[in-house]
Amino acid sequence: MLKHWALAQRPQQLLSQCRRFSTTRVAMARTVNPSSSATPAKWTPNSIRTGLIARKRGMTAVWDDHGARVPVTVLQLENCQVTKNIVHVRPDRTEYHAVQLGASDRPKRTTTHQMRGHFRKAHVKPKYIVKEFPITPDAHVPVGTTLSAIHFVPGQFVDVIADSIGKGFQGTMKRWNFKGLRASHGVSVSHRSAGATGQHQDPGRVWPGKKMAGRLGGERITVQNLPVVRVDTALDLIFVKGAVPGIDDAHVLVRDAKKKMLCLANANQAKGLYESVLPKGVDDLPFPAGTKEMVQSLPPVIEAPSKRSSPFIPRE
C-alpha cells in the first residue's frame, strides 16, 4: 500500500522518464491529419529529415550532358514505410525525436508475434528490416506513409551506411597494407609475415592496438558526400555516384549528407549566403519527406545537371 501511495505522489517524475510517442502530441496530430488548415511545412537549414532504407542492386555507368562517363551505384526502395514516430525525453529534459522506418515486405508466417502486433498497429505489412532515423521536431512523418525515391533530389549529397563485405581472417599485408619482407636474399619462408611486434624486456609486451593479422571487413561503414546523379520515380531507383559498401541486394541506409548538406547549409545561412544554402541546381528538398503522392506530378526520370563545363566549348 505504501508503494502505491509513493507512486501517486510523483506522477510527473515518472512521466518524464517514460518513452513517449509523437502521436500523443498536438503538433504531430496536425501533421498526421492531411485536412488540417495549417500551412505545409518548409525545409530550413536547421531541419534534419529522415533517411531511407534501400537495397543495393549493383553498379553501372551513366553519361552526363557532356558525354562524361559517371560510375554510379543503383539503390532501390522496397515499400519503405513509416512504422512509428518517436519522442523520448532524456533525463536532462531534452527531447530525442526519431522516425522509425520499415522496408522489404516479408511473409506473415516468418514474423514474430511481437512484430506482427507492431506492424498491425501501424497498418503496414510486416517488414524484413526496421531502422530508426534521428530528426528534428518539425520533420515527423505520418505513420503508414510510403516513401519514394524522390525524397532525395538529384544534385544533392547523401551519406550511405552499410556493412562492408567480410573478408575473413587476413594477414597484415592485405589488412593493413604492410610492405612485407624481402622477396630474395636473407629471408627464409617469411616473405609476407608481419615482422617483429614487441619490444625488449621493457615494456615486455605488445601495445594494445598493434596492427596485426585478424578479421577484415564485416564492419559498419559510412561513405560520405556521394552526389545523387539520377532518380527513377517509376521504379524507385536512386543513382549515386561512386561505390557503396556491402554486397549486392544488401540493405543500406541513406540520409542527407551531414557535412556537405546540413553543416554547410547552417554555415552559409549564418553568413547570409542564402544562394549557397543548398547545392548548385537544388532549389528545395521535399519536406518532411518525399512520398508516393508527390510522384504523380513528376516525370518518371529526373537527372541532375552536369557540374562540369562542356569540353566542346573553347575556354576564353
CSV table of C-alpha atoms in Angstrom, one decimal:
chain,number,residue,atom,x,y,z
A,1,MET,CA,0.0,0.0,0.0
A,2,LEU,CA,2.8,2.3,0.9
A,3,LYS,CA,4.4,1.7,-2.5
A,4,HIS,CA,1.3,2.7,-4.4
A,5,TRP,CA,1.0,5.8,-2.3
A,6,ALA,CA,4.6,6.8,-3.1
A,7,LEU,CA,4.0,6.3,-6.8
A,8,ALA,CA,0.9,8.5,-6.7
A,9,GLN,CA,2.9,11.4,-5.1
A,10,ARG,CA,5.4,11.7,-8.1
A,11,PRO,CA,3.5,11.1,-11.3
A,12,GLN,CA,5.2,13.9,-13.2
A,13,GLN,CA,8.7,12.4,-12.4
A,14,LEU,CA,7.6,9.1,-13.8
A,15,LEU,CA,6.1,10.5,-16.9
A,16,SER,CA,9.3,12.4,-17.7
A,17,GLN,CA,11.3,9.2,-17.6
A,18,CYS,CA,9.0,7.2,-19.9
A,19,ARG,CA,9.3,6.8,-23.6
A,20,ARG,CA,6.5,8.8,-25.3
A,21,PHE,CA,5.4,8.7,-28.9
A,22,SER,CA,4.6,11.7,-31.1
A,23,THR,CA,1.0,10.5,-31.7
A,24,THR,CA,0.1,12.0,-28.3
A,25,ARG,CA,1.3,15.4,-29.2
A,26,VAL,CA,-0.9,18.1,-30.8
A,27,ALA,CA,1.8,19.2,-33.2
A,28,MET,CA,2.2,15.8,-34.6
A,29,ALA,CA,-1.6,15.3,-34.8
A,30,ARG,CA,-1.7,18.2,-37.2
A,31,THR,CA,0.9,16.6,-39.4
A,32,VAL,CA,-1.0,13.2,-39.4
A,33,ASN,CA,-4.3,14.9,-40.4
A,34,PRO,CA,-4.0,15.9,-44.0
A,35,SER,CA,-7.1,18.0,-43.9
A,36,SER,CA,-5.7,20.4,-41.3
A,37,SER,CA,-5.7,24.1,-42.3
A,38,ALA,CA,-2.1,24.6,-41.1
A,39,THR,CA,0.4,25.7,-43.8
A,40,PRO,CA,2.6,23.0,-45.3
A,41,ALA,CA,6.0,22.6,-43.6
A,42,LYS,CA,9.0,24.0,-45.3
A,43,TRP,CA,12.6,22.8,-45.2
A,44,THR,CA,15.1,25.1,-43.3
A,45,PRO,CA,18.8,24.7,-42.8
A,46,ASN,CA,18.1,23.7,-39.2
A,47,SER,CA,15.9,20.8,-40.3
A,48,ILE,CA,17.1,17.2,-40.2
A,49,ARG,CA,14.9,14.9,-42.4
A,50,THR,CA,14.5,11.2,-42.1
A,51,GLY,CA,16.6,8.9,-44.2
A,52,LEU,CA,15.6,5.9,-46.3
A,53,ILE,CA,16.2,2.1,-46.3
A,54,ALA,CA,17.2,0.9,-49.7
A,55,ARG,CA,18.7,-2.2,-51.4
A,56,LYS,CA,22.0,-2.1,-53.2
A,57,ARG,CA,21.4,-3.5,-56.7
A,58,GLY,CA,24.9,-3.1,-58.1
A,59,MET,CA,27.0,-0.7,-60.1
A,60,THR,CA,26.7,0.6,-63.6
A,61,ALA,CA,27.6,3.8,-65.6
A,62,VAL,CA,25.7,6.7,-66.9
A,63,TRP,CA,26.7,9.6,-69.2
A,64,ASP,CA,26.0,13.2,-68.4
A,65,ASP,CA,25.1,16.1,-70.8
A,66,HIS,CA,28.6,16.5,-72.0
A,67,GLY,CA,29.3,12.8,-72.6
A,68,ALA,CA,31.4,12.2,-69.5
A,69,ARG,CA,31.1,8.7,-68.0
A,70,VAL,CA,30.0,8.6,-64.4
A,71,PRO,CA,30.2,5.4,-62.4
A,72,VAL,CA,27.1,5.0,-60.2
A,73,THR,CA,25.6,2.6,-57.7
A,74,VAL,CA,21.9,1.7,-58.1
A,75,LEU,CA,19.8,1.8,-54.9
A,76,GLN,CA,16.2,0.6,-54.9
A,77,LEU,CA,13.4,1.2,-52.4
A,78,GLU,CA,11.2,-1.7,-51.5
A,79,ASN,CA,8.0,-0.4,-50.0
A,80,CYS,CA,9.7,1.8,-47.4
A,81,GLN,CA,7.1,2.9,-44.9
A,82,VAL,CA,6.9,4.8,-41.6
A,83,THR,CA,6.1,2.4,-38.7
A,84,LYS,CA,6.4,4.8,-35.8
A,85,ASN,CA,7.2,8.4,-34.7
A,86,ILE,CA,9.2,8.5,-31.5
A,87,VAL,CA,9.7,11.2,-28.9
A,88,HIS,CA,11.9,10.4,-25.9
A,89,VAL,CA,12.5,12.7,-23.0
A,90,ARG,CA,16.0,12.4,-21.7
A,91,PRO,CA,17.0,12.8,-18.0
A,92,ASP,CA,18.2,16.3,-18.8
A,93,ARG,CA,14.8,17.3,-20.1
A,94,THR,CA,15.9,17.4,-23.7
A,95,GLU,CA,13.8,15.5,-26.3
A,96,TYR,CA,15.0,12.9,-28.8
A,97,HIS,CA,12.9,12.8,-32.0
A,98,ALA,CA,13.1,10.0,-34.5
A,99,VAL,CA,11.2,8.3,-37.3
A,100,GLN,CA,11.1,4.5,-37.5
A,101,LEU,CA,11.0,3.0,-41.0
A,102,GLY,CA,10.5,-0.5,-42.2
A,103,ALA,CA,11.3,-1.9,-45.6
A,104,SER,CA,11.1,-5.0,-47.7
A,105,ASP,CA,7.8,-6.9,-47.1
A,106,ARG,CA,8.1,-10.3,-45.6
A,107,PRO,CA,5.6,-13.2,-45.1
A,108,LYS,CA,3.5,-13.0,-42.0
A,109,ARG,CA,4.3,-16.6,-41.1
A,110,THR,CA,8.0,-15.7,-40.7
A,111,THR,CA,7.4,-12.7,-38.5
A,112,THR,CA,7.4,-12.9,-34.7
A,113,HIS,CA,4.1,-12.3,-32.9
A,114,GLN,CA,5.5,-9.2,-31.2
A,115,MET,CA,6.5,-7.6,-34.5
A,116,ARG,CA,3.2,-8.6,-36.1
A,117,GLY,CA,1.4,-6.5,-33.5
A,118,HIS,CA,3.8,-3.7,-34.1
A,119,PHE,CA,3.2,-3.6,-37.8
A,120,ARG,CA,-0.6,-4.2,-37.3
A,121,LYS,CA,-0.7,-1.1,-35.2
A,122,ALA,CA,1.0,1.0,-37.9
A,123,HIS,CA,-1.3,-0.5,-40.6
A,124,VAL,CA,1.6,-1.7,-42.7
A,125,LYS,CA,2.7,-5.1,-43.9
A,126,PRO,CA,5.5,-7.0,-42.0
A,127,LYS,CA,9.0,-5.9,-42.9
A,128,TYR,CA,12.4,-7.6,-43.0
A,129,ILE,CA,14.3,-4.6,-41.6
A,130,VAL,CA,13.3,-1.8,-39.2
A,131,LYS,CA,15.6,1.2,-38.6
A,132,GLU,CA,15.3,4.5,-36.7
A,133,PHE,CA,16.5,7.9,-38.0
A,134,PRO,CA,17.0,10.9,-35.7
A,135,ILE,CA,15.2,14.0,-36.9
A,136,THR,CA,14.3,17.5,-35.7
A,137,PRO,CA,10.8,18.0,-34.1
A,138,ASP,CA,9.4,19.5,-37.4
A,139,ALA,CA,10.3,16.5,-39.5
A,140,HIS,CA,7.9,13.9,-38.3
A,141,VAL,CA,6.1,11.9,-41.0
A,142,PRO,CA,2.6,10.3,-40.5
A,143,VAL,CA,2.6,6.6,-39.6
A,144,GLY,CA,1.9,4.4,-42.6
A,145,THR,CA,3.3,6.9,-45.2
A,146,THR,CA,5.1,5.2,-48.1
A,147,LEU,CA,8.3,7.0,-49.0
A,148,SER,CA,9.6,7.4,-52.6
A,149,ALA,CA,12.9,7.8,-54.3
A,150,ILE,CA,12.0,11.5,-54.8
A,151,HIS,CA,12.9,12.0,-51.2
A,152,PHE,CA,16.4,12.7,-52.4
A,153,VAL,CA,16.8,15.4,-55.1
A,154,PRO,CA,19.3,14.9,-58.0
A,155,GLY,CA,22.2,17.2,-57.3
A,156,GLN,CA,22.2,16.9,-53.5
A,157,PHE,CA,24.7,14.9,-51.5
A,158,VAL,CA,23.9,11.8,-49.3
A,159,ASP,CA,25.7,9.6,-46.8
A,160,VAL,CA,25.3,5.8,-47.2
A,161,ILE,CA,25.7,3.4,-44.3
A,162,ALA,CA,26.1,-0.3,-44.7
A,163,ASP,CA,28.1,-3.3,-43.5
A,164,SER,CA,31.2,-3.9,-45.6
A,165,ILE,CA,32.0,-7.2,-47.3
A,166,GLY,CA,33.6,-9.7,-44.9
A,167,LYS,CA,37.0,-10.9,-46.0
A,168,GLY,CA,37.6,-13.4,-43.2
A,169,PHE,CA,41.0,-13.8,-41.4
A,170,GLN,CA,43.6,-11.9,-43.3
A,171,GLY,CA,47.3,-11.2,-42.9
A,172,THR,CA,49.0,-7.8,-42.3
A,173,MET,CA,49.8,-7.2,-46.0
A,174,LYS,CA,46.1,-7.3,-47.1
A,175,ARG,CA,44.6,-6.0,-43.8
A,176,TRP,CA,47.0,-3.1,-43.2
A,177,ASN,CA,48.8,-2.7,-46.5
A,178,PHE,CA,52.2,-3.8,-45.0
A,179,LYS,CA,55.1,-3.9,-47.4
A,180,GLY,CA,56.2,-7.3,-46.2
A,181,LEU,CA,59.8,-8.7,-46.0
A,182,ARG,CA,62.3,-9.0,-48.9
A,183,ALA,CA,61.4,-11.5,-51.6
A,184,SER,CA,65.0,-12.6,-52.3
A,185,HIS,CA,68.2,-12.6,-50.2
A,186,GLY,CA,68.2,-13.1,-46.4
A,187,VAL,CA,64.6,-14.0,-46.0
A,188,SER,CA,63.5,-17.6,-45.5
A,189,VAL,CA,59.8,-18.6,-45.9
A,190,SER,CA,58.6,-15.4,-44.2
A,191,HIS,CA,58.1,-13.0,-47.1
A,192,ARG,CA,54.5,-12.0,-46.1
A,193,SER,CA,55.0,-12.1,-42.4
A,194,ALA,CA,54.4,-9.0,-40.1
A,195,GLY,CA,57.8,-9.0,-38.7
A,196,ALA,CA,58.6,-8.0,-35.1
A,197,THR,CA,55.6,-7.0,-33.0
A,198,GLY,CA,57.0,-6.4,-29.5
A,199,GLN,CA,59.8,-4.6,-27.6
A,200,HIS,CA,62.6,-5.6,-25.3
A,201,GLN,CA,62.2,-6.6,-21.6
A,202,ASP,CA,60.8,-3.1,-21.0
A,203,PRO,CA,57.8,-2.9,-21.6
A,204,GLY,CA,57.9,-6.6,-22.4
A,205,ARG,CA,54.5,-6.7,-24.0
A,206,VAL,CA,52.7,-5.8,-27.2
A,207,TRP,CA,51.0,-2.5,-27.1
A,208,PRO,CA,47.1,-2.5,-27.5
A,209,GLY,CA,46.0,-1.6,-31.0
A,210,LYS,CA,49.1,-3.0,-32.7
A,211,LYS,CA,48.4,-3.7,-36.4
A,212,MET,CA,48.4,-7.4,-36.7
A,213,ALA,CA,46.6,-10.2,-38.6
A,214,GLY,CA,42.9,-10.6,-37.9
A,215,ARG,CA,39.4,-10.5,-39.3
A,216,LEU,CA,38.9,-8.0,-42.2
A,217,GLY,CA,35.7,-6.4,-43.2
A,218,GLY,CA,32.2,-7.0,-42.0
A,219,GLU,CA,32.1,-3.6,-40.2
A,220,ARG,CA,29.6,-0.8,-40.3
A,221,ILE,CA,30.9,1.7,-42.8
A,222,THR,CA,29.6,5.2,-43.7
A,223,VAL,CA,30.5,6.6,-47.1
A,224,GLN,CA,30.0,10.4,-47.0
A,225,ASN,CA,29.1,13.1,-49.6
A,226,LEU,CA,28.0,10.9,-52.5
A,227,PRO,CA,26.2,13.0,-55.1
A,228,VAL,CA,22.8,11.9,-56.3
A,229,VAL,CA,23.0,11.7,-60.1
A,230,ARG,CA,19.6,10.4,-61.1
A,231,VAL,CA,16.2,9.4,-59.6
A,232,ASP,CA,13.8,7.0,-61.2
A,233,THR,CA,10.4,7.6,-59.6
A,234,ALA,CA,8.7,4.8,-61.5
A,235,LEU,CA,11.0,2.0,-60.3
A,236,ASP,CA,12.0,3.8,-57.0
A,237,LEU,CA,15.7,3.9,-58.0
A,238,ILE,CA,18.4,6.2,-56.7
A,239,PHE,CA,21.6,6.5,-58.7
A,240,VAL,CA,24.5,7.8,-56.5
A,241,LYS,CA,28.0,8.5,-57.8
A,242,GLY,CA,30.7,6.2,-56.6
A,243,ALA,CA,30.9,3.0,-54.6
A,244,VAL,CA,28.7,1.9,-51.7
A,245,PRO,CA,29.8,-0.7,-49.0
A,246,GLY,CA,28.1,-4.1,-48.8
A,247,ILE,CA,27.2,-6.9,-51.1
A,248,ASP,CA,24.6,-6.7,-53.8
A,249,ASP,CA,21.0,-6.8,-52.6
A,250,ALA,CA,22.1,-5.8,-49.1
A,251,HIS,CA,20.1,-3.2,-47.1
A,252,VAL,CA,21.7,0.2,-46.9
A,253,LEU,CA,20.7,3.4,-45.0
A,254,VAL,CA,20.7,6.6,-47.0
A,255,ARG,CA,20.4,10.0,-45.4
A,256,ASP,CA,21.2,13.7,-46.2
A,257,ALA,CA,25.0,14.3,-46.1
A,258,LYS,CA,25.9,15.7,-42.7
A,259,LYS,CA,28.9,17.7,-44.0
A,260,LYS,CA,28.0,18.9,-47.5
A,261,MET,CA,24.3,19.4,-46.8
A,262,LEU,CA,23.5,20.0,-43.1
A,263,CYS,CA,26.7,21.6,-41.8
A,264,LEU,CA,27.3,23.6,-44.9
A,265,ALA,CA,23.7,24.8,-45.0
A,266,ASN,CA,23.9,26.1,-41.4
A,267,ALA,CA,27.2,27.8,-42.1
A,268,ASN,CA,26.0,29.6,-45.3
A,269,GLN,CA,22.8,30.6,-43.6
A,270,ALA,CA,24.7,32.2,-40.7
A,271,LYS,CA,26.9,34.1,-43.2
A,272,GLY,CA,23.9,35.3,-45.2
A,273,LEU,CA,24.9,33.3,-48.3
A,274,TYR,CA,21.3,32.3,-49.0
A,275,GLU,CA,22.0,31.2,-52.6
A,276,SER,CA,24.6,28.7,-51.3
A,277,VAL,CA,22.5,27.0,-48.6
A,278,LEU,CA,21.7,24.1,-51.0
A,279,PRO,CA,24.0,22.6,-53.6
A,280,LYS,CA,24.0,24.2,-57.1
A,281,GLY,CA,20.9,23.2,-59.1
A,282,VAL,CA,18.9,22.2,-56.0
A,283,ASP,CA,16.1,24.7,-55.2
A,284,ASP,CA,14.4,22.9,-52.3
A,285,LEU,CA,14.0,19.5,-50.6
A,286,PRO,CA,10.8,17.6,-50.1
A,287,PHE,CA,9.7,18.2,-46.5
A,288,PRO,CA,9.1,16.4,-44.2
A,289,ALA,CA,9.6,13.6,-46.8
A,290,GLY,CA,9.2,12.6,-50.4
A,291,THR,CA,6.1,10.4,-50.6
A,292,LYS,CA,4.3,8.4,-53.3
A,293,GLU,CA,1.7,11.2,-53.7
A,294,MET,CA,4.4,13.6,-54.9
A,295,VAL,CA,5.4,11.2,-57.7
A,296,GLN,CA,2.1,11.7,-59.6
A,297,SER,CA,3.1,15.2,-60.7
A,298,LEU,CA,6.7,14.5,-61.6
A,299,PRO,CA,8.4,12.9,-64.6
A,300,PRO,CA,9.5,9.2,-64.2
A,301,VAL,CA,13.2,10.0,-64.5
A,302,ILE,CA,14.9,13.1,-63.1
A,303,GLU,CA,18.6,13.8,-63.7
A,304,ALA,CA,21.0,16.2,-62.1
A,305,PRO,CA,22.6,18.8,-64.4
A,306,SER,CA,26.3,18.4,-65.1
A,307,LYS,CA,28.5,20.3,-62.7
A,308,ARG,CA,31.4,20.5,-65.2
A,309,SER,CA,31.8,22.8,-68.2
A,310,SER,CA,31.3,21.4,-71.6
A,311,PRO,CA,34.6,20.2,-73.2
A,312,PHE,CA,33.3,21.2,-76.6
A,313,ILE,CA,33.2,25.0,-75.8
A,314,PRO,CA,36.5,26.7,-76.1
A,315,ARG,CA,37.8,28.4,-73.0
A,316,GLU,CA,38.5,32.1,-73.0
